[in-house]
Amino acid sequence: TMAKVAGTLGVAAAFVASGACGYTLNKLNERNIETAGATVIISFDDIKSRRLSKQVQPLRDELIVELRTLATNFNVDINTLNVAIVPSQQRFHAASAGSSILPHAQQYLVLPETLLLNYTLSRRRYSDPFDEALVIEPYDVATVMEPNDRYTLAHEMAHLQANHHIFRQAATLAFVSAGITLGPLAERLARIPKRLASGLSIAGLIPAFLCSQAFSRMQERQADAMAADHGYCDGGILFWQHQPDPYQGLPLWLRSHPPAAERLELLLQHARLAKQP
């Protein structure tokens, strides 16, 4: 039975990786975002269409230029990007989901309502905020969004550019499949009792979980480095200098994200290297 479960998970991993489930992935992502309380999920195409036809849409011009600039900098296809608005929560700055490598799959940038509320004070107006000639630099301080907040969006755009989410899902399925197969393999090769083999399969989920967390931490470090490489290093330093560690006291091997101090040091090291001749 456990072998069948492992085989099913393996097939599922291949199914995800094959790109045969773009529509399904969209539905799962949107359901998860809605579970988080999303009040709006709107495609950037719809935002553009409504804005240019002077219909009501949730984003102010300056925020549109911010997001379009970020998407361009990170080579994220704006035509497959959706913006989701969720209720503001303590220590929540932004999130992302989706894939650009699966057919028909969409990508999602999740923003807190407070970010949109901040833009009610924005005085910047554009005849066409989708004009590619309009850009906002990573270090621009004459805007509603400050560099430290801009870094958090750059970090999420890095996840989208690298397709981290689909790779993390596939890796997790692979780790779980490998863990579950420990029991059947031991039963067949070492001829251990079936009951013991079943327990071994369940125990195999522990290293699978730890491998999944380690994989997630690796992707977080990569997204930080990508954001720094694209010019958002100073904003990241400001962010992590004032951001409490959300996993304070939790051992590294249980974390899905690296410690705040480690992330700050990575960005400081990047800044030091950038200043060297």
PDB file of C-alpha atoms in Angstrom:
ATOM      1  CA  THR A   1       0.000   0.000   0.000  1.00  0.00           C
ATOM      2  CA  MET A   2       2.782   2.408   0.926  1.00  0.00           C
ATOM      3  CA  ALA A   3       4.557   1.576  -2.313  1.00  0.00           C
ATOM      4  CA  LYS A   4       1.403   2.485  -4.212  1.00  0.00           C
ATOM      5  CA  VAL A   5       1.157   5.779  -2.324  1.00  0.00           C
ATOM      6  CA  ALA A   6       4.794   6.514  -3.101  1.00  0.00           C
ATOM      7  CA  GLY A   7       4.211   5.654  -6.732  1.00  0.00           C
ATOM      8  CA  THR A   8       1.177   7.934  -6.852  1.00  0.00           C
ATOM      9  CA  LEU A   9       3.177  10.807  -5.360  1.00  0.00           C
ATOM     10  CA  GLY A  10       5.948  10.167  -7.871  1.00  0.00           C
ATOM     11  CA  VAL A  11       3.469  10.301 -10.731  1.00  0.00           C
ATOM     12  CA  ALA A  12       2.003  13.484  -9.244  1.00  0.00           C
ATOM     13  CA  ALA A  13       5.460  15.044  -9.119  1.00  0.00           C
ATOM     14  CA  ALA A  14       6.035  14.128 -12.747  1.00  0.00           C
ATOM     15  CA  PHE A  15       2.568  15.455 -13.596  1.00  0.00           C
ATOM     16  CA  VAL A  16       3.378  18.810 -11.988  1.00  0.00           C
ATOM     17  CA  ALA A  17       6.821  19.003 -13.582  1.00  0.00           C
ATOM     18  CA  SER A  18       5.502  18.043 -17.002  1.00  0.00           C
ATOM     19  CA  GLY A  19       3.457  21.224 -17.288  1.00  0.00           C
ATOM     20  CA  ALA A  20       0.180  19.376 -17.739  1.00  0.00           C
ATOM     21  CA  CYS A  21      -1.640  21.085 -14.908  1.00  0.00           C
ATOM     22  CA  GLY A  22      -1.363  24.852 -15.417  1.00  0.00           C
ATOM     23  CA  TYR A  23      -5.085  25.433 -14.990  1.00  0.00           C
ATOM     24  CA  THR A  24      -5.228  23.224 -11.905  1.00  0.00           C
ATOM     25  CA  LEU A  25      -2.260  25.024 -10.389  1.00  0.00           C
ATOM     26  CA  ASN A  26      -3.993  28.368 -10.977  1.00  0.00           C
ATOM     27  CA  LYS A  27      -7.108  27.148  -9.180  1.00  0.00           C
ATOM     28  CA  LEU A  28      -5.096  25.816  -6.230  1.00  0.00           C
ATOM     29  CA  ASN A  29      -3.130  29.051  -5.910  1.00  0.00           C
ATOM     30  CA  GLU A  30      -6.252  31.182  -6.113  1.00  0.00           C
ATOM     31  CA  ARG A  31      -8.009  29.008  -3.547  1.00  0.00           C
ATOM     32  CA  ASN A  32      -5.073  29.373  -1.155  1.00  0.00           C
ATOM     33  CA  ILE A  33      -5.004  33.139  -1.702  1.00  0.00           C
ATOM     34  CA  GLU A  34      -8.760  33.357  -1.135  1.00  0.00           C
ATOM     35  CA  THR A  35      -8.357  31.324   2.052  1.00  0.00           C
ATOM     36  CA  ALA A  36      -5.950  34.025   3.209  1.00  0.00           C
ATOM     37  CA  GLY A  37      -8.842  36.468   2.845  1.00  0.00           C
ATOM     38  CA  ALA A  38      -8.149  37.972  -0.572  1.00  0.00           C
ATOM     39  CA  THR A  39     -10.604  40.729  -1.398  1.00  0.00           C
ATOM     40  CA  VAL A  40      -9.362  41.105  -4.978  1.00  0.00           C
ATOM     41  CA  ILE A  41      -7.522  38.906  -7.472  1.00  0.00           C
ATOM     42  CA  ILE A  42      -7.093  40.763 -10.744  1.00  0.00           C
ATOM     43  CA  SER A  43      -4.857  40.200 -13.733  1.00  0.00           C
ATOM     44  CA  PHE A  44      -2.509  42.961 -14.821  1.00  0.00           C
ATOM     45  CA  ASP A  45      -4.202  42.838 -18.227  1.00  0.00           C
ATOM     46  CA  ASP A  46      -7.511  43.708 -16.562  1.00  0.00           C
ATOM     47  CA  ILE A  47      -5.842  46.467 -14.552  1.00  0.00           C
ATOM     48  CA  LYS A  48      -4.451  47.947 -17.761  1.00  0.00           C
ATOM     49  CA  SER A  49      -7.734  47.652 -19.637  1.00  0.00           C
ATOM     50  CA  ARG A  50      -9.729  49.260 -16.833  1.00  0.00           C
ATOM     51  CA  ARG A  51      -7.215  52.025 -16.211  1.00  0.00           C
ATOM     52  CA  LEU A  52      -6.926  53.062 -19.851  1.00  0.00           C
ATOM     53  CA  SER A  53     -10.703  52.994 -20.290  1.00  0.00           C
ATOM     54  CA  LYS A  54     -11.054  55.005 -17.043  1.00  0.00           C
ATOM     55  CA  GLN A  55     -12.922  52.262 -15.202  1.00  0.00           C
ATOM     56  CA  VAL A  56     -12.521  51.548 -11.494  1.00  0.00           C
ATOM     57  CA  GLN A  57      -9.523  49.361 -10.640  1.00  0.00           C
ATOM     58  CA  PRO A  58      -7.639  48.894  -7.342  1.00  0.00           C
ATOM     59  CA  LEU A  59      -4.185  50.315  -8.123  1.00  0.00           C
ATOM     60  CA  ARG A  60      -3.099  53.944  -8.244  1.00  0.00           C
ATOM     61  CA  ASP A  61      -0.869  55.060 -11.129  1.00  0.00           C
ATOM     62  CA  GLU A  62       2.306  55.267  -9.074  1.00  0.00           C
ATOM     63  CA  LEU A  63       1.886  51.701  -7.785  1.00  0.00           C
ATOM     64  CA  ILE A  64       1.248  50.484 -11.326  1.00  0.00           C
ATOM     65  CA  VAL A  65       4.544  52.023 -12.417  1.00  0.00           C
ATOM     66  CA  GLU A  66       6.300  50.457  -9.403  1.00  0.00           C
ATOM     67  CA  LEU A  67       5.014  46.969 -10.198  1.00  0.00           C
ATOM     68  CA  ARG A  68       5.597  47.266 -13.929  1.00  0.00           C
ATOM     69  CA  THR A  69       9.172  48.470 -13.322  1.00  0.00           C
ATOM     70  CA  LEU A  70       9.839  45.559 -10.969  1.00  0.00           C
ATOM     71  CA  ALA A  71       8.368  43.046 -13.409  1.00  0.00           C
ATOM     72  CA  THR A  72      10.525  44.450 -16.216  1.00  0.00           C
ATOM     73  CA  ASN A  73      13.680  44.422 -14.065  1.00  0.00           C
ATOM     74  CA  PHE A  74      13.134  40.770 -13.171  1.00  0.00           C
ATOM     75  CA  ASN A  75      11.935  39.685 -16.604  1.00  0.00           C
ATOM     76  CA  VAL A  76       8.544  38.644 -15.225  1.00  0.00           C
ATOM     77  CA  ASP A  77       5.877  38.532 -17.933  1.00  0.00           C
ATOM     78  CA  ILE A  78       3.387  41.183 -16.915  1.00  0.00           C
ATOM     79  CA  ASN A  79       0.763  39.490 -19.101  1.00  0.00           C
ATOM     80  CA  THR A  80       0.710  36.413 -16.832  1.00  0.00           C
ATOM     81  CA  LEU A  81       0.886  38.366 -13.573  1.00  0.00           C
ATOM     82  CA  ASN A  82      -2.090  38.661 -11.245  1.00  0.00           C
ATOM     83  CA  VAL A  83      -2.299  41.003  -8.272  1.00  0.00           C
ATOM     84  CA  ALA A  84      -4.087  39.792  -5.143  1.00  0.00           C
ATOM     85  CA  ILE A  85      -5.068  42.048  -2.250  1.00  0.00           C
ATOM     86  CA  VAL A  86      -5.344  40.511   1.212  1.00  0.00           C
ATOM     87  CA  PRO A  87      -6.159  41.973   4.648  1.00  0.00           C
ATOM     88  CA  SER A  88      -3.119  43.435   6.334  1.00  0.00           C
ATOM     89  CA  GLN A  89      -1.453  41.319   9.001  1.00  0.00           C
ATOM     90  CA  GLN A  90       1.415  42.003  11.374  1.00  0.00           C
ATOM     91  CA  ARG A  91       4.791  41.341   9.716  1.00  0.00           C
ATOM     92  CA  PHE A  92       3.202  40.526   6.348  1.00  0.00           C
ATOM     93  CA  HIS A  93       4.740  42.553   3.535  1.00  0.00           C
ATOM     94  CA  ALA A  94       4.165  40.581   0.321  1.00  0.00           C
ATOM     95  CA  ALA A  95       3.986  37.054  -1.061  1.00  0.00           C
ATOM     96  CA  SER A  96       3.981  35.334  -4.419  1.00  0.00           C
ATOM     97  CA  ALA A  97       2.896  32.117  -6.093  1.00  0.00           C
ATOM     98  CA  GLY A  98       2.526  30.481  -9.486  1.00  0.00           C
ATOM     99  CA  SER A  99       4.671  29.512 -12.427  1.00  0.00           C
ATOM    100  CA  SER A 100       5.679  30.802 -15.844  1.00  0.00           C
ATOM    101  CA  ILE A 101       7.005  27.479 -17.160  1.00  0.00           C
ATOM    102  CA  LEU A 102       3.772  25.472 -17.161  1.00  0.00           C
ATOM    103  CA  PRO A 103       1.377  25.956 -20.078  1.00  0.00           C
ATOM    104  CA  HIS A 104      -1.560  28.214 -19.127  1.00  0.00           C
ATOM    105  CA  ALA A 105      -0.150  28.794 -15.624  1.00  0.00           C
ATOM    106  CA  GLN A 106      -0.347  32.244 -14.058  1.00  0.00           C
ATOM    107  CA  GLN A 107       1.785  34.060 -11.512  1.00  0.00           C
ATOM    108  CA  TYR A 108       0.495  35.894  -8.447  1.00  0.00           C
ATOM    109  CA  LEU A 109       1.830  38.813  -6.434  1.00  0.00           C
ATOM    110  CA  VAL A 110       0.034  39.124  -3.088  1.00  0.00           C
ATOM    111  CA  LEU A 111      -0.078  42.596  -1.507  1.00  0.00           C
ATOM    112  CA  PRO A 112      -1.489  43.803   1.846  1.00  0.00           C
ATOM    113  CA  GLU A 113      -4.339  46.304   1.850  1.00  0.00           C
ATOM    114  CA  THR A 114      -2.220  48.819   3.760  1.00  0.00           C
ATOM    115  CA  LEU A 115       0.078  49.161   0.764  1.00  0.00           C
ATOM    116  CA  LEU A 116      -2.833  50.254  -1.415  1.00  0.00           C
ATOM    117  CA  LEU A 117      -4.129  52.584   1.294  1.00  0.00           C
ATOM    118  CA  ASN A 118      -0.745  54.307   1.403  1.00  0.00           C
ATOM    119  CA  TYR A 119      -1.214  55.291  -2.224  1.00  0.00           C
ATOM    120  CA  THR A 120      -4.368  57.274  -1.513  1.00  0.00           C
ATOM    121  CA  LEU A 121      -1.910  60.111  -0.783  1.00  0.00           C
ATOM    122  CA  SER A 122      -0.045  59.653  -4.060  1.00  0.00           C
ATOM    123  CA  ARG A 123       0.010  62.813  -6.151  1.00  0.00           C
ATOM    124  CA  ARG A 124       1.685  61.280  -9.179  1.00  0.00           C
ATOM    125  CA  ARG A 125      -0.601  60.979 -12.168  1.00  0.00           C
ATOM    126  CA  TYR A 126       0.282  59.653 -15.609  1.00  0.00           C
ATOM    127  CA  SER A 127      -1.590  59.736 -18.874  1.00  0.00           C
ATOM    128  CA  ASP A 128      -0.376  56.157 -19.413  1.00  0.00           C
ATOM    129  CA  PRO A 129       1.257  54.442 -16.402  1.00  0.00           C
ATOM    130  CA  PHE A 130       1.984  51.456 -18.651  1.00  0.00           C
ATOM    131  CA  ASP A 131       4.408  53.485 -20.773  1.00  0.00           C
ATOM    132  CA  GLU A 132       7.694  51.561 -20.581  1.00  0.00           C
ATOM    133  CA  ALA A 133       9.631  54.829 -20.552  1.00  0.00           C
ATOM    134  CA  LEU A 134       8.299  55.458 -17.041  1.00  0.00           C
ATOM    135  CA  VAL A 135      10.456  53.747 -14.425  1.00  0.00           C
ATOM    136  CA  ILE A 136      11.061  54.045 -10.676  1.00  0.00           C
ATOM    137  CA  GLU A 137      14.609  53.373  -9.558  1.00  0.00           C
ATOM    138  CA  PRO A 138      15.316  50.973  -6.646  1.00  0.00           C
ATOM    139  CA  TYR A 139      16.720  53.789  -4.502  1.00  0.00           C
ATOM    140  CA  ASP A 140      14.036  56.405  -5.307  1.00  0.00           C
ATOM    141  CA  VAL A 141      12.832  58.050  -2.071  1.00  0.00           C
ATOM    142  CA  ALA A 142      10.554  60.669  -3.637  1.00  0.00           C
ATOM    143  CA  THR A 143       7.770  58.099  -3.870  1.00  0.00           C
ATOM    144  CA  VAL A 144       5.112  56.605  -1.621  1.00  0.00           C
ATOM    145  CA  MET A 145       7.008  53.313  -1.473  1.00  0.00           C
ATOM    146  CA  GLU A 146      10.275  53.422   0.429  1.00  0.00           C
ATOM    147  CA  PRO A 147      13.351  51.419  -0.645  1.00  0.00           C
ATOM    148  CA  ASN A 148      12.960  48.872   2.170  1.00  0.00           C
ATOM    149  CA  ASP A 149       9.382  48.087   1.116  1.00  0.00           C
ATOM    150  CA  ARG A 150      10.454  48.022  -2.529  1.00  0.00           C
ATOM    151  CA  TYR A 151      13.006  45.354  -1.614  1.00  0.00           C
ATOM    152  CA  THR A 152      10.259  43.045  -0.306  1.00  0.00           C
ATOM    153  CA  LEU A 153       8.480  43.240  -3.667  1.00  0.00           C
ATOM    154  CA  ALA A 154      11.789  42.730  -5.478  1.00  0.00           C
ATOM    155  CA  HIS A 155      12.355  39.608  -3.369  1.00  0.00           C
ATOM    156  CA  GLU A 156       8.963  38.234  -4.446  1.00  0.00           C
ATOM    157  CA  MET A 157       9.626  39.121  -8.089  1.00  0.00           C
ATOM    158  CA  ALA A 158      12.874  37.154  -7.803  1.00  0.00           C
ATOM    159  CA  HIS A 159      10.860  34.132  -6.655  1.00  0.00           C
ATOM    160  CA  LEU A 160       8.612  34.536  -9.689  1.00  0.00           C
ATOM    161  CA  GLN A 161      11.498  34.986 -12.115  1.00  0.00           C
ATOM    162  CA  ALA A 162      13.206  31.824 -10.832  1.00  0.00           C
ATOM    163  CA  ASN A 163       9.935  29.841 -10.716  1.00  0.00           C
ATOM    164  CA  HIS A 164      10.732  28.934  -7.133  1.00  0.00           C
ATOM    165  CA  HIS A 165       7.188  27.984  -6.230  1.00  0.00           C
ATOM    166  CA  ILE A 166       6.704  25.190  -8.744  1.00  0.00           C
ATOM    167  CA  PHE A 167      10.191  23.833  -8.082  1.00  0.00           C
ATOM    168  CA  ARG A 168       9.509  23.864  -4.336  1.00  0.00           C
ATOM    169  CA  GLN A 169       6.261  21.965  -4.836  1.00  0.00           C
ATOM    170  CA  ALA A 170       7.927  19.404  -7.076  1.00  0.00           C
ATOM    171  CA  ALA A 171      10.852  19.018  -4.670  1.00  0.00           C
ATOM    172  CA  THR A 172       8.517  18.523  -1.710  1.00  0.00           C
ATOM    173  CA  LEU A 173       6.643  15.794  -3.597  1.00  0.00           C
ATOM    174  CA  ALA A 174       9.941  14.149  -4.462  1.00  0.00           C
ATOM    175  CA  PHE A 175      11.178  14.278  -0.853  1.00  0.00           C
ATOM    176  CA  VAL A 176       7.916  12.840   0.457  1.00  0.00           C
ATOM    177  CA  SER A 177       7.929  10.108  -2.203  1.00  0.00           C
ATOM    178  CA  ALA A 178      11.494   9.162  -1.284  1.00  0.00           C
ATOM    179  CA  GLY A 179      10.654   9.102   2.424  1.00  0.00           C
ATOM    180  CA  ILE A 180       7.629   6.894   1.990  1.00  0.00           C
ATOM    181  CA  THR A 181       9.507   4.380  -0.167  1.00  0.00           C
ATOM    182  CA  LEU A 182      11.952   3.653   2.684  1.00  0.00           C
ATOM    183  CA  GLY A 183       9.499   1.169   4.174  1.00  0.00           C
ATOM    184  CA  PRO A 184       8.763  -0.883   1.042  1.00  0.00           C
ATOM    185  CA  LEU A 185      12.457  -0.920   0.130  1.00  0.00           C
ATOM    186  CA  ALA A 186      13.466  -2.123   3.579  1.00  0.00           C
ATOM    187  CA  GLU A 187      10.701  -4.736   3.513  1.00  0.00           C
ATOM    188  CA  ARG A 188      11.849  -6.089   0.195  1.00  0.00           C
ATOM    189  CA  LEU A 189      15.633  -5.838   0.623  1.00  0.00           C
ATOM    190  CA  ALA A 190      16.034  -6.451   4.348  1.00  0.00           C
ATOM    191  CA  ARG A 191      12.884  -8.591   4.686  1.00  0.00           C
ATOM    192  CA  ILE A 192      11.666  -6.708   7.749  1.00  0.00           C
ATOM    193  CA  PRO A 193       8.052  -7.221   8.975  1.00  0.00           C
ATOM    194  CA  LYS A 194       5.368  -5.284   7.153  1.00  0.00           C
ATOM    195  CA  ARG A 195       4.297  -3.443  10.303  1.00  0.00           C
ATOM    196  CA  LEU A 196       7.858  -2.241  10.876  1.00  0.00           C
ATOM    197  CA  ALA A 197       8.133  -1.253   7.216  1.00  0.00           C
ATOM    198  CA  SER A 198       4.971   0.853   7.537  1.00  0.00           C
ATOM    199  CA  GLY A 199       6.442   2.620  10.567  1.00  0.00           C
ATOM    200  CA  LEU A 200       9.653   3.236   8.667  1.00  0.00           C
ATOM    201  CA  SER A 201       7.687   4.878   5.847  1.00  0.00           C
ATOM    202  CA  ILE A 202       6.001   7.197   8.315  1.00  0.00           C
ATOM    203  CA  ALA A 203       9.351   7.965   9.942  1.00  0.00           C
ATOM    204  CA  GLY A 204      10.701   8.755   6.471  1.00  0.00           C
ATOM    205  CA  LEU A 205       8.458  11.812   6.416  1.00  0.00           C
ATOM    206  CA  ILE A 206      10.709  13.480   9.007  1.00  0.00           C
ATOM    207  CA  PRO A 207      13.810  13.727   6.778  1.00  0.00           C
ATOM    208  CA  ALA A 208      11.480  14.609   3.893  1.00  0.00           C
ATOM    209  CA  PHE A 209      10.188  17.585   5.904  1.00  0.00           C
ATOM    210  CA  LEU A 210      13.706  18.662   6.889  1.00  0.00           C
ATOM    211  CA  CYS A 211      14.891  18.426   3.269  1.00  0.00           C
ATOM    212  CA  SER A 212      11.906  20.490   2.151  1.00  0.00           C
ATOM    213  CA  GLN A 213      12.713  23.195   4.724  1.00  0.00           C
ATOM    214  CA  ALA A 214      16.370  23.243   3.672  1.00  0.00           C
ATOM    215  CA  PHE A 215      15.306  23.567   0.020  1.00  0.00           C
ATOM    216  CA  SER A 216      13.047  26.483   0.953  1.00  0.00           C
ATOM    217  CA  ARG A 217      15.863  28.258   2.818  1.00  0.00           C
ATOM    218  CA  MET A 218      18.113  27.857  -0.223  1.00  0.00           C
ATOM    219  CA  GLN A 219      15.483  29.507  -2.423  1.00  0.00           C
ATOM    220  CA  GLU A 220      15.048  32.378   0.036  1.00  0.00           C
ATOM    221  CA  ARG A 221      18.794  33.053  -0.026  1.00  0.00           C
ATOM    222  CA  GLN A 222      18.733  32.957  -3.810  1.00  0.00           C
ATOM    223  CA  ALA A 223      15.822  35.425  -3.973  1.00  0.00           C
ATOM    224  CA  ASP A 224      17.664  37.797  -1.620  1.00  0.00           C
ATOM    225  CA  ALA A 225      20.788  37.586  -3.777  1.00  0.00           C
ATOM    226  CA  MET A 226      18.790  38.179  -6.963  1.00  0.00           C
ATOM    227  CA  ALA A 227      17.099  41.243  -5.441  1.00  0.00           C
ATOM    228  CA  ALA A 228      20.516  42.591  -4.445  1.00  0.00           C
ATOM    229  CA  ASP A 229      21.933  41.935  -7.916  1.00  0.00           C
ATOM    230  CA  HIS A 230      19.078  43.951  -9.443  1.00  0.00           C
ATOM    231  CA  GLY A 231      19.859  47.029  -7.351  1.00  0.00           C
ATOM    232  CA  TYR A 232      17.646  46.518  -4.295  1.00  0.00           C
ATOM    233  CA  CYS A 233      20.469  45.723  -1.862  1.00  0.00           C
ATOM    234  CA  ASP A 234      20.314  49.008   0.111  1.00  0.00           C
ATOM    235  CA  GLY A 235      16.584  48.618   0.604  1.00  0.00           C
ATOM    236  CA  GLY A 236      17.116  45.063   1.813  1.00  0.00           C
ATOM    237  CA  ILE A 237      19.703  46.209   4.347  1.00  0.00           C
ATOM    238  CA  LEU A 238      17.296  48.834   5.685  1.00  0.00           C
ATOM    239  CA  PHE A 239      14.532  46.238   5.862  1.00  0.00           C
ATOM    240  CA  TRP A 240      16.488  43.591   7.780  1.00  0.00           C
ATOM    241  CA  GLN A 241      18.083  46.148  10.107  1.00  0.00           C
ATOM    242  CA  HIS A 242      14.631  46.922  11.509  1.00  0.00           C
ATOM    243  CA  GLN A 243      12.709  43.696  10.888  1.00  0.00           C
ATOM    244  CA  PRO A 244      12.411  41.323  13.892  1.00  0.00           C
ATOM    245  CA  ASP A 245      13.203  37.698  13.175  1.00  0.00           C
ATOM    246  CA  PRO A 246       9.764  36.060  12.727  1.00  0.00           C
ATOM    247  CA  TYR A 247      11.241  32.658  13.638  1.00  0.00           C
ATOM    248  CA  GLN A 248      13.146  33.798  16.731  1.00  0.00           C
ATOM    249  CA  GLY A 249      14.099  30.807  18.892  1.00  0.00           C
ATOM    250  CA  LEU A 250      13.318  28.198  16.253  1.00  0.00           C
ATOM    251  CA  PRO A 251      16.260  25.936  15.278  1.00  0.00           C
ATOM    252  CA  LEU A 252      17.605  26.558  11.785  1.00  0.00           C
ATOM    253  CA  TRP A 253      16.751  23.056  10.563  1.00  0.00           C
ATOM    254  CA  LEU A 254      13.044  23.641  11.284  1.00  0.00           C
ATOM    255  CA  ARG A 255      12.866  27.007   9.517  1.00  0.00           C
ATOM    256  CA  SER A 256      11.536  27.603   6.005  1.00  0.00           C
ATOM    257  CA  HIS A 257      13.448  30.932   5.913  1.00  0.00           C
ATOM    258  CA  PRO A 258      16.992  31.807   7.020  1.00  0.00           C
ATOM    259  CA  PRO A 259      17.476  33.867  10.207  1.00  0.00           C
ATOM    260  CA  ALA A 260      17.120  37.626   9.813  1.00  0.00           C
ATOM    261  CA  ALA A 261      20.736  38.164  10.908  1.00  0.00           C
ATOM    262  CA  GLU A 262      21.987  35.833   8.187  1.00  0.00           C
ATOM    263  CA  ARG A 263      19.933  37.582   5.522  1.00  0.00           C
ATOM    264  CA  LEU A 264      21.217  40.975   6.651  1.00  0.00           C
ATOM    265  CA  GLU A 265      24.812  39.736   6.534  1.00  0.00           C
ATOM    266  CA  LEU A 266      24.323  38.386   3.009  1.00  0.00           C
ATOM    267  CA  LEU A 267      23.153  41.813   1.823  1.00  0.00           C
ATOM    268  CA  LEU A 268      25.917  43.644   3.690  1.00  0.00           C
ATOM    269  CA  GLN A 269      28.476  41.350   2.070  1.00  0.00           C
ATOM    270  CA  HIS A 270      26.945  42.051  -1.336  1.00  0.00           C
ATOM    271  CA  ALA A 271      27.180  45.805  -0.667  1.00  0.00           C
ATOM    272  CA  ARG A 272      30.843  45.492   0.372  1.00  0.00           C
ATOM    273  CA  LEU A 273      31.707  43.514  -2.757  1.00  0.00           C
ATOM    274  CA  ALA A 274      29.873  46.041  -4.956  1.00  0.00           C
ATOM    275  CA  LYS A 275      32.071  48.851  -3.589  1.00  0.00           C
ATOM    276  CA  GLN A 276      35.318  47.064  -4.345  1.00  0.00           C
ATOM    277  CA  PRO A 277      37.164  48.323  -7.442  1.00  0.00           C
TER     278      PRO A 277
END
